[in-house]
Amino acid sequence: MIDKNQKGQGAVWVILIIAIIALIAIWISKNPIKPSTTSVSETNEISISPSITVTVTSAKTLQEIEKSLKDLNAESSEIDNSLNDTQLDITQ
């Protein structure tokens, strides 16, 4: 007898969920979403004018790029040489 009640209970839940969804759909269809009062009225129009700024960078030749890379490599070598990579003796 308990099994019959539990099987019927599942059907009741399915019908209940479908009924709730149907009621919500009917309620939404009868009450369409109204525009909020904070929206811009028809007399107050907002005009947006896009402003695009284009910055042109000068092109470099391969020789200039090679010189820049060599300078960068020299600077990084100086930084690497200035670092103290010796390990500390923690037993002292």
Tab-separated table of C-alpha atoms in Angstrom:
chain	number	residue	atom	x	y	z
A	1	MET	CA	0.000	0.000	0.000
A	2	ILE	CA	2.888	2.359	0.690
A	3	ASP	CA	4.267	1.765	-2.827
A	4	LYS	CA	0.993	2.872	-4.447
A	5	ASN	CA	0.983	6.091	-2.425
A	6	GLN	CA	4.555	6.899	-3.401
A	7	LYS	CA	3.921	6.288	-7.106
A	8	GLY	CA	0.894	8.541	-6.985
A	9	GLN	CA	2.876	11.179	-5.134
A	10	GLY	CA	5.338	11.487	-8.039
A	11	ALA	CA	2.514	12.070	-10.493
A	12	VAL	CA	1.026	14.705	-8.193
A	13	TRP	CA	4.368	16.553	-8.060
A	14	VAL	CA	4.668	16.536	-11.865
A	15	ILE	CA	1.136	17.882	-12.281
A	16	LEU	CA	1.752	20.514	-9.595
A	17	ILE	CA	4.950	21.758	-11.271
A	18	ILE	CA	3.246	21.944	-14.682
A	19	ALA	CA	0.335	23.862	-13.148
A	20	ILE	CA	2.668	26.373	-11.491
A	21	ILE	CA	4.529	26.950	-14.770
A	22	ALA	CA	1.205	27.419	-16.596
A	23	LEU	CA	0.005	29.942	-14.004
A	24	ILE	CA	3.222	31.924	-14.267
A	25	ALA	CA	2.976	31.949	-18.083
A	26	ILE	CA	-0.626	33.181	-17.953
A	27	TRP	CA	0.252	35.848	-15.382
A	28	ILE	CA	3.157	37.132	-17.483
A	29	SER	CA	1.051	37.215	-20.646
A	30	LYS	CA	-1.680	39.258	-18.934
A	31	ASN	CA	0.768	41.643	-17.238
A	32	PRO	CA	3.427	42.571	-19.815
A	33	ILE	CA	6.542	44.230	-18.549
A	34	LYS	CA	5.986	47.959	-18.298
A	35	PRO	CA	8.863	50.362	-18.968
A	36	SER	CA	10.376	51.774	-15.831
A	37	THR	CA	9.772	55.384	-14.865
A	38	THR	CA	13.490	56.151	-14.864
A	39	SER	CA	13.849	55.654	-18.622
A	40	VAL	CA	14.571	58.584	-20.900
A	41	SER	CA	11.405	60.273	-22.096
A	42	GLU	CA	10.731	60.842	-25.774
A	43	THR	CA	11.438	64.573	-25.563
A	44	ASN	CA	14.826	64.111	-23.931
A	45	GLU	CA	16.952	62.421	-26.539
A	46	ILE	CA	20.501	61.399	-25.871
A	47	SER	CA	22.868	61.679	-28.778
A	48	ILE	CA	26.060	59.712	-28.582
A	49	SER	CA	28.820	60.676	-30.933
A	50	PRO	CA	31.681	58.206	-31.039
A	51	SER	CA	35.149	59.642	-30.947
A	52	ILE	CA	37.899	57.456	-32.297
A	53	THR	CA	41.526	58.384	-31.784
A	54	VAL	CA	44.107	56.749	-33.985
A	55	THR	CA	47.755	56.941	-33.005
A	56	VAL	CA	50.244	56.158	-35.713
A	57	THR	CA	53.548	54.666	-34.644
A	58	SER	CA	56.556	55.042	-36.824
A	59	ALA	CA	57.885	51.935	-38.489
A	60	LYS	CA	61.389	50.785	-37.623
A	61	THR	CA	63.843	49.261	-39.977
A	62	LEU	CA	65.408	45.890	-39.314
A	63	GLN	CA	68.703	47.573	-38.451
A	64	GLU	CA	67.025	49.738	-35.803
A	65	ILE	CA	65.289	46.700	-34.332
A	66	GLU	CA	68.568	44.758	-34.262
A	67	LYS	CA	70.331	47.676	-32.512
A	68	SER	CA	67.506	47.892	-29.937
A	69	LEU	CA	67.750	44.160	-29.251
A	70	LYS	CA	71.521	44.374	-28.786
A	71	ASP	CA	71.103	47.296	-26.363
A	72	LEU	CA	68.461	45.375	-24.429
A	73	ASN	CA	70.692	42.312	-24.288
A	74	ALA	CA	73.601	44.404	-22.990
A	75	GLU	CA	71.422	45.968	-20.297
A	76	SER	CA	70.112	42.587	-19.194
A	77	SER	CA	73.658	41.229	-19.021
A	78	GLU	CA	74.640	44.137	-16.756
A	79	ILE	CA	71.684	43.452	-14.490
A	80	ASP	CA	72.488	39.739	-14.374
A	81	ASN	CA	76.126	40.426	-13.483
A	82	SER	CA	75.133	42.822	-10.705
A	83	LEU	CA	72.983	40.226	-8.957
A	84	ASN	CA	74.551	38.382	-6.057
A	85	ASP	CA	73.738	34.739	-6.760
A	86	THR	CA	75.899	33.270	-4.039
A	87	GLN	CA	74.051	31.095	-1.609
A	88	LEU	CA	73.999	32.092	2.018
A	89	ASP	CA	75.650	29.852	4.558
A	90	ILE	CA	72.973	29.344	7.190
A	91	THR	CA	75.257	27.400	9.509
A	92	GLN	CA	77.131	30.502	10.628
